[in-house]
Short mmCIF file of C-alpha atoms and ligand atoms in Angstrom, two decimals:
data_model
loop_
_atom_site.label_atom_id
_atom_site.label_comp_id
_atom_site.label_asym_id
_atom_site.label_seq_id
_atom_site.Cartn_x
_atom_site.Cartn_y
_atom_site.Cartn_z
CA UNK S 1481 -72.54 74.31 -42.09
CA UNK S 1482 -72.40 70.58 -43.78
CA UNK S 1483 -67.77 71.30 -43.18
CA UNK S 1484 -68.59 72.45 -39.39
CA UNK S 1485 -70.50 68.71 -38.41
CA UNK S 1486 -67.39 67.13 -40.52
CA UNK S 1487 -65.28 69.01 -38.06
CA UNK S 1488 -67.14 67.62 -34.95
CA UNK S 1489 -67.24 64.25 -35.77
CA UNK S 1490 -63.76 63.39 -34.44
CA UNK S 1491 -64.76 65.27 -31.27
CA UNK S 1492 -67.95 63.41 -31.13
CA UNK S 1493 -65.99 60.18 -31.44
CA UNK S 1494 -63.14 60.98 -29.01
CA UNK S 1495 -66.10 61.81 -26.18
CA UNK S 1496 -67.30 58.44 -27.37
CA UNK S 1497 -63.64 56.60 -26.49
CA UNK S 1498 -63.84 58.16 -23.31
CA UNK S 1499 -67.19 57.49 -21.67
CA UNK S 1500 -66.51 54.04 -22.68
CA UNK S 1501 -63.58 53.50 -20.94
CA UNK S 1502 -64.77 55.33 -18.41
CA UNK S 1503 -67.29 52.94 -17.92
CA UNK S 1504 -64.88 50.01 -18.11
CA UNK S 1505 -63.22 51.09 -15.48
CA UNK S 1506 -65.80 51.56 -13.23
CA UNK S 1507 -66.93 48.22 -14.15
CA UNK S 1508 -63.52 46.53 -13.21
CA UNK S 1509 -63.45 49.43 -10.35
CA UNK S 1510 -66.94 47.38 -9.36
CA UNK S 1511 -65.78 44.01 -10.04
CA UNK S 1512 -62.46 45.11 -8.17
CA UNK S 1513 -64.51 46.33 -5.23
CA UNK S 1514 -66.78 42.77 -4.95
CA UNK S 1515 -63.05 40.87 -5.29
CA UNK S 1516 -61.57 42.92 -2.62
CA UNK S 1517 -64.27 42.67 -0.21
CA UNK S 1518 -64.16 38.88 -0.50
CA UNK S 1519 -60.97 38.92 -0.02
CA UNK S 1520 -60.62 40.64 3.52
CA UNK S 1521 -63.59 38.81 4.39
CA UNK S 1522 -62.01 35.60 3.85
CA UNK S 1523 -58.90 36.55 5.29
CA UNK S 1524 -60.27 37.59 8.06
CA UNK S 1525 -62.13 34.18 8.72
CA UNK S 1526 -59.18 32.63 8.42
CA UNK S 1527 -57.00 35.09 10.99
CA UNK S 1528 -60.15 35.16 13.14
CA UNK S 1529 -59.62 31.27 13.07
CA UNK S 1530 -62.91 30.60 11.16
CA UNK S 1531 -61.67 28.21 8.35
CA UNK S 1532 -65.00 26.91 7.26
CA UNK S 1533 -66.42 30.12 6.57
CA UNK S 1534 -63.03 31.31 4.98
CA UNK S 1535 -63.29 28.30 2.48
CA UNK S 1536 -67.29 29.28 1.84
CA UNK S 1537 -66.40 32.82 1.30
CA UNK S 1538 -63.38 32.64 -0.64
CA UNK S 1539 -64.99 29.96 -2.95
CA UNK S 1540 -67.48 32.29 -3.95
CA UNK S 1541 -64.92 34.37 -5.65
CA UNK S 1542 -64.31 31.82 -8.40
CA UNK S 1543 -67.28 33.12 -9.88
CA UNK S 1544 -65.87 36.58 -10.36
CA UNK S 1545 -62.86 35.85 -11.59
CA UNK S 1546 -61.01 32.96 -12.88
CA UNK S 1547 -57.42 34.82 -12.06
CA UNK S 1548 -58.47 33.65 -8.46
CA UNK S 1549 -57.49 30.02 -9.31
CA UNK S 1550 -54.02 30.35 -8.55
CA UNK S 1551 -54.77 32.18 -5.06
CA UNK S 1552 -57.20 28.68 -4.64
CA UNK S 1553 -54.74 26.35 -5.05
CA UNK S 1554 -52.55 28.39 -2.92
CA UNK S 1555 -55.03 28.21 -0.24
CA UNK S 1556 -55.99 24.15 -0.56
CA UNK S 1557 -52.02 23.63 -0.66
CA UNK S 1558 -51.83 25.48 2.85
CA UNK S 1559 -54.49 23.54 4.30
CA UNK S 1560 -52.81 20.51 3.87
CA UNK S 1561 -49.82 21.40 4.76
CA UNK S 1562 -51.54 22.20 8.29
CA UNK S 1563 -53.16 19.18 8.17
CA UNK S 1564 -56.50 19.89 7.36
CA UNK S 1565 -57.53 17.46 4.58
CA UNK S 1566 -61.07 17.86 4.37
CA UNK S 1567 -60.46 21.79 3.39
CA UNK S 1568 -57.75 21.21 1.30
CA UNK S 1569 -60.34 18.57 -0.49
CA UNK S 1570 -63.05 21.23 -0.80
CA UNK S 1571 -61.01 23.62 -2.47
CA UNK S 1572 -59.10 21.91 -4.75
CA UNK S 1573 -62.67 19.81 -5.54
CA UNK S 1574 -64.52 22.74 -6.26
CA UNK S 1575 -61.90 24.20 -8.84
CA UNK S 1576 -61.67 20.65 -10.49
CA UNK S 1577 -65.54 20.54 -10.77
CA UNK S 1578 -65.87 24.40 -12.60
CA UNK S 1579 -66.42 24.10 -16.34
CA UNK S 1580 -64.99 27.28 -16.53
CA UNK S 1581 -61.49 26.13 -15.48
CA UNK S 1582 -59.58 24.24 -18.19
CA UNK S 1583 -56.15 23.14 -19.32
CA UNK S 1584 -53.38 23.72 -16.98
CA UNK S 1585 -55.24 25.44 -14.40
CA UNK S 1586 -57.06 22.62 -14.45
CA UNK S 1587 -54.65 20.06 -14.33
CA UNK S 1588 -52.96 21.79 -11.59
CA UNK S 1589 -55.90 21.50 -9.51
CA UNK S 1590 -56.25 17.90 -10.35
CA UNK S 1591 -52.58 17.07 -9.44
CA UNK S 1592 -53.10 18.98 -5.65
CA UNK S 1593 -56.51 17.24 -5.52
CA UNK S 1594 -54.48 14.16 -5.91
CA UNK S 1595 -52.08 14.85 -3.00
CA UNK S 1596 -54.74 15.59 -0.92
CA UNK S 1597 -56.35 11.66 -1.42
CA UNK S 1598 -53.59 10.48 -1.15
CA UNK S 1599 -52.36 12.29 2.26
CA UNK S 1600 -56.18 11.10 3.58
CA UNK S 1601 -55.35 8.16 2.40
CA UNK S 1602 -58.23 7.79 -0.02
CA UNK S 1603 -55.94 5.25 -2.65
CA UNK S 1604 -58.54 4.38 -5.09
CA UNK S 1605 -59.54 8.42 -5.62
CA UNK S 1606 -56.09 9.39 -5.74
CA UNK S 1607 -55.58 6.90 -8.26
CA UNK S 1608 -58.61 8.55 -10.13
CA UNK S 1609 -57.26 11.73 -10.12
CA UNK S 1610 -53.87 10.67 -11.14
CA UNK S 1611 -55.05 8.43 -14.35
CA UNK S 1612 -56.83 11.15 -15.81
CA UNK S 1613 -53.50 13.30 -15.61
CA UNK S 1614 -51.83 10.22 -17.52
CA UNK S 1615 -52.28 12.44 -20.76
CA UNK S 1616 -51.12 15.68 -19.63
CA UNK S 1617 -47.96 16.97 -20.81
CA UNK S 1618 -47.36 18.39 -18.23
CA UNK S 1619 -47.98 16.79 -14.86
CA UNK S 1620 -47.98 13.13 -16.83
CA UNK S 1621 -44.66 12.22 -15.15
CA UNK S 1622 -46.13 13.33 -11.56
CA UNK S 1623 -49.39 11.18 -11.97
CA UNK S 1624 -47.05 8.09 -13.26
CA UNK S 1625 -44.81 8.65 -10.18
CA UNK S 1626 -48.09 8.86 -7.37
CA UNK S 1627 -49.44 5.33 -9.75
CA UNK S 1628 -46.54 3.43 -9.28
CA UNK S 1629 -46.60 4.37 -5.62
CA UNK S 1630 -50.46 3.41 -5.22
CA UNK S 1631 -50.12 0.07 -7.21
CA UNK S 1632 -46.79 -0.53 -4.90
CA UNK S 1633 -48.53 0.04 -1.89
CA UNK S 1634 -51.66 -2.09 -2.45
CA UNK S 1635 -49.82 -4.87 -4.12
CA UNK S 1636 -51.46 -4.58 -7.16
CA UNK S 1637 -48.83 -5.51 -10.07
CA UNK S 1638 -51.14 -6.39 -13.04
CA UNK S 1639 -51.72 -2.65 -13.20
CA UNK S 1640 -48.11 -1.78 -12.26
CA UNK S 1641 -47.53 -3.45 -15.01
CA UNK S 1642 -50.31 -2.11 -17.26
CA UNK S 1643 -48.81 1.54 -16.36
CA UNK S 1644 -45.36 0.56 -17.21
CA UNK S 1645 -46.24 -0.59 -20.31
CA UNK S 1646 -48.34 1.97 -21.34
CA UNK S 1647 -45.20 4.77 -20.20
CA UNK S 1648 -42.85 2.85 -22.50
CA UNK S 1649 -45.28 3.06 -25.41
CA UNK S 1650 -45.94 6.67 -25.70
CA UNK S 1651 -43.01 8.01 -23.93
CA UNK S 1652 -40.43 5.80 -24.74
CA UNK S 1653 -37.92 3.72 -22.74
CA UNK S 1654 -36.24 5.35 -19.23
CA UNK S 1655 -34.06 3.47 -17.13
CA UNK S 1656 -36.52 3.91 -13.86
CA UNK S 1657 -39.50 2.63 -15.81
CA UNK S 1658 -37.34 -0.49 -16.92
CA UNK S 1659 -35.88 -1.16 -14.01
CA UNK S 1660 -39.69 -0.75 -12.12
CA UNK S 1661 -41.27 -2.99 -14.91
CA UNK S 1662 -38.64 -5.77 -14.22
CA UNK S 1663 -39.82 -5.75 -10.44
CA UNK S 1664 -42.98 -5.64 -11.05
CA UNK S 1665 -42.92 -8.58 -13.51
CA UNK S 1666 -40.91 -10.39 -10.47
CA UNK S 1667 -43.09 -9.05 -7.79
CA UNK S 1668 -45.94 -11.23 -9.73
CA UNK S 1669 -43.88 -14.22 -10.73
CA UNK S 1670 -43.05 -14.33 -6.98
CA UNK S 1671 -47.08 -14.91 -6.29
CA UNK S 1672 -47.03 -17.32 -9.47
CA UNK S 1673 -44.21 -19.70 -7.46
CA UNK S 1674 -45.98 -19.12 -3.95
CA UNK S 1675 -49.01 -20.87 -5.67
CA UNK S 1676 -46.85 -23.40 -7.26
CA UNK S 1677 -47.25 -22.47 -10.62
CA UNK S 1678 -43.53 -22.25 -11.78
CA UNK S 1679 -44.52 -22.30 -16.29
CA UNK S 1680 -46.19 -18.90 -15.45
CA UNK S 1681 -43.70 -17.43 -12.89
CA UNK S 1682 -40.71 -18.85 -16.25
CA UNK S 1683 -42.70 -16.53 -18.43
CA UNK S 1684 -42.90 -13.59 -16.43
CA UNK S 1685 -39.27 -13.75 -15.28
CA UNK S 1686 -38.19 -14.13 -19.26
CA UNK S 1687 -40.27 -10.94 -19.27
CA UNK S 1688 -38.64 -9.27 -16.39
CA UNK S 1689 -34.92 -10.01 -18.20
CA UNK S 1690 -36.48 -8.17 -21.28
CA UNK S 1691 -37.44 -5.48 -19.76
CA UNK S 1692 -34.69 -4.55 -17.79
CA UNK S 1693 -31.11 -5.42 -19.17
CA UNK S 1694 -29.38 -4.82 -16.10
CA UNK S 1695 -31.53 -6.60 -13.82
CA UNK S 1696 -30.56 -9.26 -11.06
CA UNK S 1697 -33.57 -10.56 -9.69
CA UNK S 1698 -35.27 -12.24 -12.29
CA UNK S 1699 -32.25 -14.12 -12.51
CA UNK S 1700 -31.69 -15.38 -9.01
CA UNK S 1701 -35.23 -16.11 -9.16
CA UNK S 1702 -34.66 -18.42 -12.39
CA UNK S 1703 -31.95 -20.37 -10.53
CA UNK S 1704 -34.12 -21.00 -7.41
CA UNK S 1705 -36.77 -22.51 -9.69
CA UNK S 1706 -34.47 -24.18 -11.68
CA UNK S 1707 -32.57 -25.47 -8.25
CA UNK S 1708 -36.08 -26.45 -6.69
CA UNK S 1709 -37.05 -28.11 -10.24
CA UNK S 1710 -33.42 -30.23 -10.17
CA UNK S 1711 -32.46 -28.77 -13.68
CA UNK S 1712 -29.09 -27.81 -12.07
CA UNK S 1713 -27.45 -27.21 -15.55
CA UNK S 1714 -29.81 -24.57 -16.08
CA UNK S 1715 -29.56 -23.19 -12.43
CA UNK S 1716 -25.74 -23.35 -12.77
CA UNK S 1717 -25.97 -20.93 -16.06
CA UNK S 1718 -28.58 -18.72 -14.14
CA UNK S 1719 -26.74 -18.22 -11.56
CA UNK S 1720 -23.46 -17.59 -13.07
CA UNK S 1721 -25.65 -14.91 -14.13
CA UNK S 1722 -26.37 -12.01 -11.39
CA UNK S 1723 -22.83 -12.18 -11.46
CA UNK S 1724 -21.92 -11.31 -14.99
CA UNK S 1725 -24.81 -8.43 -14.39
CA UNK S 1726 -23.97 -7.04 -11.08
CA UNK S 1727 -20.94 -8.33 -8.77
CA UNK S 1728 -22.71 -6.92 -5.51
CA UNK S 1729 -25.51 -9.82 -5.82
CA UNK S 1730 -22.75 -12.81 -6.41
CA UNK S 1731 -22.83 -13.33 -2.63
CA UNK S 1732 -26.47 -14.13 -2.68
CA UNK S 1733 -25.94 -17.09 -5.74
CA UNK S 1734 -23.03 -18.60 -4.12
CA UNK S 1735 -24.88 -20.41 -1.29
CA UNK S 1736 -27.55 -22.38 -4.26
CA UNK S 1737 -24.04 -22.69 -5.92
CA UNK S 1738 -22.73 -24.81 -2.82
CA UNK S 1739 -25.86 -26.56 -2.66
CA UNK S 1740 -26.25 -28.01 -6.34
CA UNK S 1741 -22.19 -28.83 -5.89
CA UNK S 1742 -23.36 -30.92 -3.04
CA UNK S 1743 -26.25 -32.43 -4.49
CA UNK S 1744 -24.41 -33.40 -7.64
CA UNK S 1745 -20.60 -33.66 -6.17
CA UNK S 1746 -19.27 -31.57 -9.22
CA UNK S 1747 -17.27 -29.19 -7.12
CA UNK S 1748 -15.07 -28.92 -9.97
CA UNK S 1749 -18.07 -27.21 -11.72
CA UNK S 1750 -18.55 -25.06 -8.72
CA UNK S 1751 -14.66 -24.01 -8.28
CA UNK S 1752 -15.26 -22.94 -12.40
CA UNK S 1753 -18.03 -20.71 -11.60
CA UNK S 1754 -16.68 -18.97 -8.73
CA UNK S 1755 -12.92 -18.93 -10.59
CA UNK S 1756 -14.07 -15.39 -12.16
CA UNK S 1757 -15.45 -13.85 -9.20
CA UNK S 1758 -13.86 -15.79 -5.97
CA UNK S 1759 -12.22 -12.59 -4.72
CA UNK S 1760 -14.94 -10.37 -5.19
CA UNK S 1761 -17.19 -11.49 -1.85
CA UNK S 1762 -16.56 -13.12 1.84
CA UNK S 1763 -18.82 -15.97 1.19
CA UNK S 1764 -17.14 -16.24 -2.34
CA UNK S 1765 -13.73 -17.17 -0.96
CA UNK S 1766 -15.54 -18.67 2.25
CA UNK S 1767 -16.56 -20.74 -0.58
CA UNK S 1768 -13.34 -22.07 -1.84
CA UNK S 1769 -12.27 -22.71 1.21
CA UNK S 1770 -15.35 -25.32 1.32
CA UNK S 1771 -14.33 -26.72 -1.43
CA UNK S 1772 -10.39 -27.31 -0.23
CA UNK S 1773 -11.68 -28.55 2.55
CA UNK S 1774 -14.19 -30.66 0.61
CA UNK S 1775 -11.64 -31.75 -1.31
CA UNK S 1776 -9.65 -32.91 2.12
CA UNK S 1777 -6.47 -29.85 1.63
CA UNK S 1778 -7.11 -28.73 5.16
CA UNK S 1779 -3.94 -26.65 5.49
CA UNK S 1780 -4.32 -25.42 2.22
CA UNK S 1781 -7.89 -24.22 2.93
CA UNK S 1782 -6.38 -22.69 5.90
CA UNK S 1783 -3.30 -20.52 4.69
CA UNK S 1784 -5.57 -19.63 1.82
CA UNK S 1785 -8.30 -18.34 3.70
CA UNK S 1786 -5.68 -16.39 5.84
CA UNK S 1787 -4.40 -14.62 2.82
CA UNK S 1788 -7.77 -13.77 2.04
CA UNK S 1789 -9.01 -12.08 5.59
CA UNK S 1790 -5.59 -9.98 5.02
CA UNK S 1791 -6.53 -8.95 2.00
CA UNK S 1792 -10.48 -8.77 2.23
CA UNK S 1793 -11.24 -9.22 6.57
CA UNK S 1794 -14.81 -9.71 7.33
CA UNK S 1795 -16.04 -11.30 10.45
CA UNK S 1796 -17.27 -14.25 8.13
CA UNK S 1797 -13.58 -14.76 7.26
CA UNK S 1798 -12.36 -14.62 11.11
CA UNK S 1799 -15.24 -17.01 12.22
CA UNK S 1800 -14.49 -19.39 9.57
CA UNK S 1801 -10.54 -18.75 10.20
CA UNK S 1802 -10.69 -19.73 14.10
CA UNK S 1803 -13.14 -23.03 13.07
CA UNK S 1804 -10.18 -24.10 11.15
CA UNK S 1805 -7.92 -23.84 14.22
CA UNK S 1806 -9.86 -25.13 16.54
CA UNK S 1807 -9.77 -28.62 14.82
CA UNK S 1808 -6.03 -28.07 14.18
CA UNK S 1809 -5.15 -26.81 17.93
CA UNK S 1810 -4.38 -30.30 20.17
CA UNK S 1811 -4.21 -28.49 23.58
CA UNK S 1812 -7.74 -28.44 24.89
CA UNK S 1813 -7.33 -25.32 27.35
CA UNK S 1814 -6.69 -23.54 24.22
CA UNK S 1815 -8.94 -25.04 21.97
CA UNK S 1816 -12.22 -24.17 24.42
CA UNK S 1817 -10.50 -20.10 24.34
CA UNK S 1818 -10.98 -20.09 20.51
CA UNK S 1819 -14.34 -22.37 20.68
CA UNK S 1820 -15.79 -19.56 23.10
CA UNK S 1821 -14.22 -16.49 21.17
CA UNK S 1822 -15.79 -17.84 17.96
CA UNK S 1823 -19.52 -18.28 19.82
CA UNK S 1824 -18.73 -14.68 20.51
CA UNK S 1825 -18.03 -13.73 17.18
CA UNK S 1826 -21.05 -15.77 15.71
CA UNK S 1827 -23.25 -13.87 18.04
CA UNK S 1828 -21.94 -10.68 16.60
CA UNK S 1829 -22.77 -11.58 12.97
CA UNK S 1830 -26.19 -12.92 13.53
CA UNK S 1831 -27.08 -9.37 15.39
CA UNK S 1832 -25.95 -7.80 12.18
CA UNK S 1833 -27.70 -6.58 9.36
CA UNK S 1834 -27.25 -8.47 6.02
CA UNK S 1835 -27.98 -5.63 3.88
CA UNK S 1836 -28.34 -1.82 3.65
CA UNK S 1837 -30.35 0.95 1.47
CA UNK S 1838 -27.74 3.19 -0.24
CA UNK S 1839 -30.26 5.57 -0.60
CA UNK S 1840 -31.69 5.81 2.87
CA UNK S 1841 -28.95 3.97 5.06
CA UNK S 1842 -32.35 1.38 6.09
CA UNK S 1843 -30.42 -1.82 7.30
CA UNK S 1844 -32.08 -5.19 8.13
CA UNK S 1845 -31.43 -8.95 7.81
CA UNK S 1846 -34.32 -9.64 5.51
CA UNK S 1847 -33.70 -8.78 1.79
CA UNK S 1848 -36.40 -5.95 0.64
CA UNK S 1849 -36.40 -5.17 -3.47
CA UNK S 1850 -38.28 -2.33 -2.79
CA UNK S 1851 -36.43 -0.20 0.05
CA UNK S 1852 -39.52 -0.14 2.99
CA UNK S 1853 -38.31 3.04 4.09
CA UNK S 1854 -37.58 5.32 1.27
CA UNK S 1855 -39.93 3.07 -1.37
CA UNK S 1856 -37.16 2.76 -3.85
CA UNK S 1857 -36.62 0.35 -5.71
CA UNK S 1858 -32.76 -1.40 -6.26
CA UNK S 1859 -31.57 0.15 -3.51
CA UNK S 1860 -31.33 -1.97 -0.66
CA UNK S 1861 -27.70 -4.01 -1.11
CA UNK S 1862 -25.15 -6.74 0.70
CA UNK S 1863 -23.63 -4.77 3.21
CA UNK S 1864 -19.90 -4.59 2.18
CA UNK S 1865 -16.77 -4.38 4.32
CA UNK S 1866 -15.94 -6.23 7.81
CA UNK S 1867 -19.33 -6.95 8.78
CA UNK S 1868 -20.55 -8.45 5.37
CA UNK S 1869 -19.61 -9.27 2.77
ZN1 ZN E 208 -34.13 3.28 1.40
#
């Protein structure tokens, strides 16, 4: 008798095994059921055109089951994307405020919650959202990106700065962080010199050459101090400079160049520092010509500069080419022609922009650091070729 209840105990426990999953499965058939129900209830607010109750209804589900994150996130994305902010806020809120929802999922949330400020154009939460995703590994670069963007848009360099730093200490050295922190460091020695206080603005430029090794700015902006402050030595060396770090920017050092040869009447000086780089730029070899002419070797100025529009023409060149004529040509009928077809030509390069974005193909006469079009930084150039430089 004792053998035969041996003999059902594996029966006993098999039934066991299978009423309980049974009753799992009815359980997730039930839970299942709930999720479902939601779901074509939602969706059908939202095909029905109802958002607001699609939003209620589908945030209920949350508390059934966390899978439905994803689906969420889906759902706040394709608000915004259609505009509708205030949803997209809702949803991507509500996930971010569940204790039950951690790590990535969180995160996630976090970094759409972020979009969503800052497409409503709520800065100061965006930048909220953002700094807490500083430390994660894996939206960290996002949230340093949307930062830079918010401190860039509101001006606010100290914490550029602060950000930069911080992304250099824990995640070591990139060339787009460098190059930023160099601006930024500019971008607030630029306020130091507006309110006249040039030992500051020296220390933050000195900064802004540390941090970024290939940088021209900081530079240029050491010889206009130095210029302003009549160390022209110094400004010389500065100067000499952007060119020895990036040949496209010479053009831009040559005028203050000109000006501290004037000022001191060392043109010799000045022919030395554009003897490296005379070729290189119009207002480079415009330049020389000055000095020729400076120097009172009209004709040389003049079959110089010729070889040089043959070589290199720019509209600069021609301009400068036909003021040289004018003063050479004796026959006044003639002389007026060329006086009137260089007014024309002067006309033409004022209308012109001075520089271009390589990135976006924004062109202006003003000189912008940080391209106002596409936001980058570096970008924005002296336009090259006949109608620059
Ligand atoms: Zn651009």
């Amino acid at each position: 008798m004792l053998e035969l209840l041996f003999l059902l105990l594996p029966v006993a426990a098999g039934y066991g095994w299978i009423m309980g999953r049974n009753s799992v499965r009815q359980a997730q058939r039930k839970q299942s059921s709930i999720l479902s129900r939601h779901y074509y209830k939602g969706l059908n607010f939202l095909l029905s055109d109802q958002p607001d109750k699609a939003v209620d209804t589908l945030i209920k589900m949350i508390n059934l089951n966390n899978d439905t994150v994803e689906t969420h996130i889906a759902m706040g994305n394709f608000f915004r994307h259609r505009g509708e902010i205030d949803r997209a806020i809702k949803v991507h809120q509500n996930l971010v405020s569940r204790e039950e929802i951690q790590g990535t999922q969180q995160e996630t949330a976090l970094k759409e919650l972020g979009r969503d400020y800052m497409q409503a154009g709520f800065l100061e939460r965006a930048e909220n959202a953002y700094l807490q995703l500083l430390n994660s590994d894996k939206y960290y670069l996002v949230a340093q990106q949307q930062l830079f963007s918010i401190y860039q848009t509101t001006k606010e360099w100290n914490r550029a700065i602060e950000l930069a730093e911080r992304m250099v200490d824990c995640h070591g050295d990139s060339d787009d962080v460098s190059e930023r922190l160099a601006h930024f460091y500019c971008e607030q020695a630029d306020i130091e010199i507006k309110a006249d206080r040039s030992g500051e603005a020296l220390i933050l430029l000195q900064k802004a050459v540390n941090a970024d090794e290939h940088a021209v700015r900081p530079w240029l902006m050491l010889g206009h101090i130095a210029l302003k402050q009549q160390r022209y030595d110094d400004a010389i060396g500065y100067f000499v400079q952007v060119a020895e770090h990036d040949l496209n920017w010479f053009s831009e050092a040559v005028p203050s160049l000109e000006v501290i040869a004037e000022k001191t009447g060392d043109w010799t000086r000045f022919e030395e520092a554009l003897s490296s780089h005379w070729q290189d730029c119009a207002t480079s070899y415009l330049a020389m010509v000055d000095i020729k002419i400076a120097q009172g070797r009209t004709q040389e100025a003049s079959d110089y500069l010729l070889e040089q529009i043959r070589k290199r023409p720019t509209m600069k060149g021609f301009k400068t080419l036909m003021g040289l004529y004018i003063d050479q040509i004796e026959d006044e009928v003639s002389a007026n022609s060329l006086r009137l077809l260089k007014a024309l030509v002067e006309d033409q390069i004022k209308q012109r922009p001075k520089y271009r974005c390589v990135s976006c193909g924004f062109s202006g006469r003003k000189l912008y650091w940080l391209c106002p079009s596409c936001k980058k930084w570096n970008v924005v150039k002296p336009i090259k070729g006949l109608d620059g430089e």
